[in-house]
Amino acid sequence: MTGIRHPFLRTPGRPSRRWRARAFAGLALCLALLALLAPAAWAASARELRIGIYNNEPKLFIDGQGRAAGILVDLLEEVAKAEGWTLRFVPCAWSGCLAMLERGDIDLLPDVAYTDERAMRLSYHRTPALLSWSQLYRGSVKVASILDLKDKRVAVLERSVQAAFLPTLTDSYGLNTRFIATSSLDQAFQLVREGKADLAAANKFYGDGRAADYGLQDTPIVFLPARLFYAARRGAHGAELAAIDRHLAVWQAQPDSVYFRIIERWQLRGSMHESGMRMLWLLGLAGALLLAALAAALRFRRQATAGARALRDTEIKLATILDSVDSPVYIKDAGFRYCYANGALGRMLGMPPADIIGKDDFELFGPDHAPALRAHDVEVMRDGGRKVFEESAYDPGGERRTFLSTKVSLALEVGATRYLCGISSDISGRKQMEESVRLAATVFQSHEGMLVLGADRAIVDANGALCTMSGYALSELVGSRTLPFLLSRDGRGLDERFWDMLEAQQRWQGDAWGQRTSGALYPALLSVSAVPDEAGRIAHYVCTVSDITELKQTQERNQRLAYYDELTGLPNRRLLFERVQSCLSADRGGAPVGALLFLDLDNFKDLNDTRGHVAGDQLLQHVARRLGACVRGNDTVARLGGDEFVVMLDAVGADEEEARLHTELLAEKILAAVSAPYEIGGMAHHASCSIGITLCTHADESLDLLMKRGDLAMYQAKADGRNTLRFFEPWMEQRVQRRMQLEVELRNALTARQLELFYQPQVEGSRVIGAEALLRWRHPERGLIGPAEFIGVAENTDLILPIGAWVLRAACEQLVRWSAAPASAHLTVAVNISIRQLMEDGFVRDTLDTIAATGADPSRLKLELTESMVIDRVEETIEKMEELRRHGVCFSLDDFGTGYSSLAYLKRLPLEQLKIDRSFVRDILVDPNDASIARSVVALAQALGLSIIAEGVETEEQRAMLQELGCQRYQGYLFGKPGPADGIGALLAVSVTS
């Protein structure tokens, strides 16, 4: 570069010597001002600011004389002194301070940590006033990791960042930690000292200064690295925040500034990165040369030729000096267009400096960064003086760079056009290094143990967590080449093979064993990283150690809970299924046959109901031990749940016949073992079980299929009398399939109106007095089906409820039709009621609604109940019967004498009729016992004032015998088979044969 060619220094054509001298003098003065280290004091209009002060020593607090004190108070007073502000401090509690700030009752609040949520309500400056982090402080409780916060009480400052962060952290671990909100950190620490809280959360500044006063100790739990600012209400006090930011940026860049003197006075000064001296020397040299140039210009002003020559030489020197500076130097005109750029700015933008001249920041930096640069320029041109900003831009490689820019507004003459001079220093490396140092310090003081080794593998440093974990003091560790962990429990340490592998791979992580000072080992997660120097040689090793004892124990406990029954210790359903599936999946061509035995304890519910669940659990534990004693070591005994067990026999026979024989012998052995007496809670108890067996032949069998077959066989053993065993047979599955098919068809029968009511006449003497409604299913393929084939399926499903409701409605509608004709108006209809219907809460309501909807006479409706229905929940049954009886509905007790007949409840039932069961009527002529029972039933009905009717009367001799015994009402084939309602009408026209 032979000279400076730009509008600010040289105009087109032949410039006058006076203009050139003035231009050069302006540039020299501009750059000399940029080289000054101390900021100029700029007058500002006096202004009173209200500052919120809460107690958070040593950052800010009210001292014993009632004055505001602390680091952040001292810093703000220095800013106020420079800006001409008057500060009025307003004491308040933390949450109250925040509320006052948001309402505008105070102007600024120091010591506010930045969060995204707060940024929606508050305004901040850019340069943090302080950097801090949060830590937990404890009383007498022992806390080594975040997992120790389970069920603990933690005192937190209300509306603080700790109060927002900690509950989310502990909830993610499922720790059930309880948080106590306080109005101040003093109150939080006081609660711990009084035992009303276990721990308190506080920032590091306050905690380190006050923990000892309350008898508290810090814990390894460190979190929330925070940047602390002065905050204002959203959109307010932008000028004040900018002034604070400007001073902080300048002070923090100068190691001997008032900022660091205040920090040092409060004994909190840390290591800070000092500004590079090379730039200062260059700027000083530049200023000296510029001043020399100015002096030369003035001295030789009268000597035009010599002065012009000297000026050209100085321009060349100045251009050479400015282009050798690594920091961009530039001048902008009143329109913010570049009129000078040095080589560093050109290199940063990837273009010659001449191409920059005439452009503005929007053309050079784009819409992402130009608005911020323009705002800074406008502020400098408006306010005048010297200002410092932190700015960012992208270099040609697309990497974002951070600069500390010093800008000055300058006019060559009073009233002349103002120019903006600037110099920007790249501080990207320093910012990254500061951030790295802060992060490294935070990580090193985490709850994980950390060791730093030198290149010779000797310990250089260790953090407190590792010392606590291992029991070694730091002095015992530093310099030692014996590391406090092993690769295996047998004593293998980090041998040469390990270090060779680490050198090749640069990193290793895996399970290891930590070693305490006592020699005890504990499971650990070890991570070792090699840290190379600039030449690529390994300079250090960083080891991270985590005590995973609790994690291992939790994994083992979870493993046991996942695969084993907690009560009996037997494999649970999941482990059983995995073993069965593994056996089925194995390639076992020609393998021996296995078997599954499904056991269900008989009448286990009775033990739970009579003696409680503790007794039931004891029985299950006894049974589990007896089952384990019956099988071989390679067999599996599992508990599916409740009182159900499964025994898996692997390779019990070479073929099905042999497997069946051996399995049956083992099942008999189990039956005998389970049937032996037990002592439960000091009392003898007898139990039995039912066993269903299915063989596993490995022939296209699935787990679901085997489980289903075993269940079917077990239920068959229950049905065959209990305390027995049954092998699965194909007909069991077929029966279930038929039952399922019947259920599907029965559901369709309801909607397809395939159900019909037949009526069988009931007579007294020779007169038809009523009929019993009997359900029939007119199947489209199988024809007419009687209730014996499908009522059982309906009873075991919910189908009995809609079917029962339909039968009742159809019978009531028939009553209405009969009542319309004088010949049939006296008829009654008997309807059988299911126990499922009777136990429904809305049975009475639904029955009365049906009677009302059809218009039937309730006195002509007779509901038939069986003895077994009445015995269960007898009080509820009597209550429902009496309510219906009050509305005129009659009740008949069906199948009387076949079950448990108790006079105690029989006399309480609001019955109108007893019905002699057909089983007594069938042999009444040949079996004296049946005749005697029939006679007793008649006598009982007469004694209770009840009518009586006999069913199943098929011969004239049976009727005569019943009449002789005193029974006057009959039902049976002798008087008519069940048929459509029209058949009853035909019988009314003729007399019944007597």
Tab-separated table of C-alpha atoms in Angstrom, residues 55 77 137 232 255 270 320 327 421 501 510 581 638 936:
chain	number	residue	atom	x	y	z
A	55	ASN	CA	-30.389	-9.417	52.058
A	77	GLU	CA	-22.443	3.647	43.120
A	137	TYR	CA	-26.273	-26.568	52.154
A	232	ALA	CA	-35.410	-3.060	35.147
A	255	PRO	CA	-7.403	-5.757	35.347
A	270	GLY	CA	-10.731	-14.658	40.789
A	320	THR	CA	1.665	0.940	6.922
A	327	SER	CA	-7.565	-5.050	14.826
A	421	CYS	CA	-13.758	6.579	14.176
A	501	MET	CA	-5.128	-48.786	24.218
A	510	GLY	CA	-16.564	-48.759	31.357
A	581	GLN	CA	-40.746	-69.148	24.843
A	638	ALA	CA	-43.582	-69.891	38.960
A	936	SER	CA	-93.896	-81.833	54.125
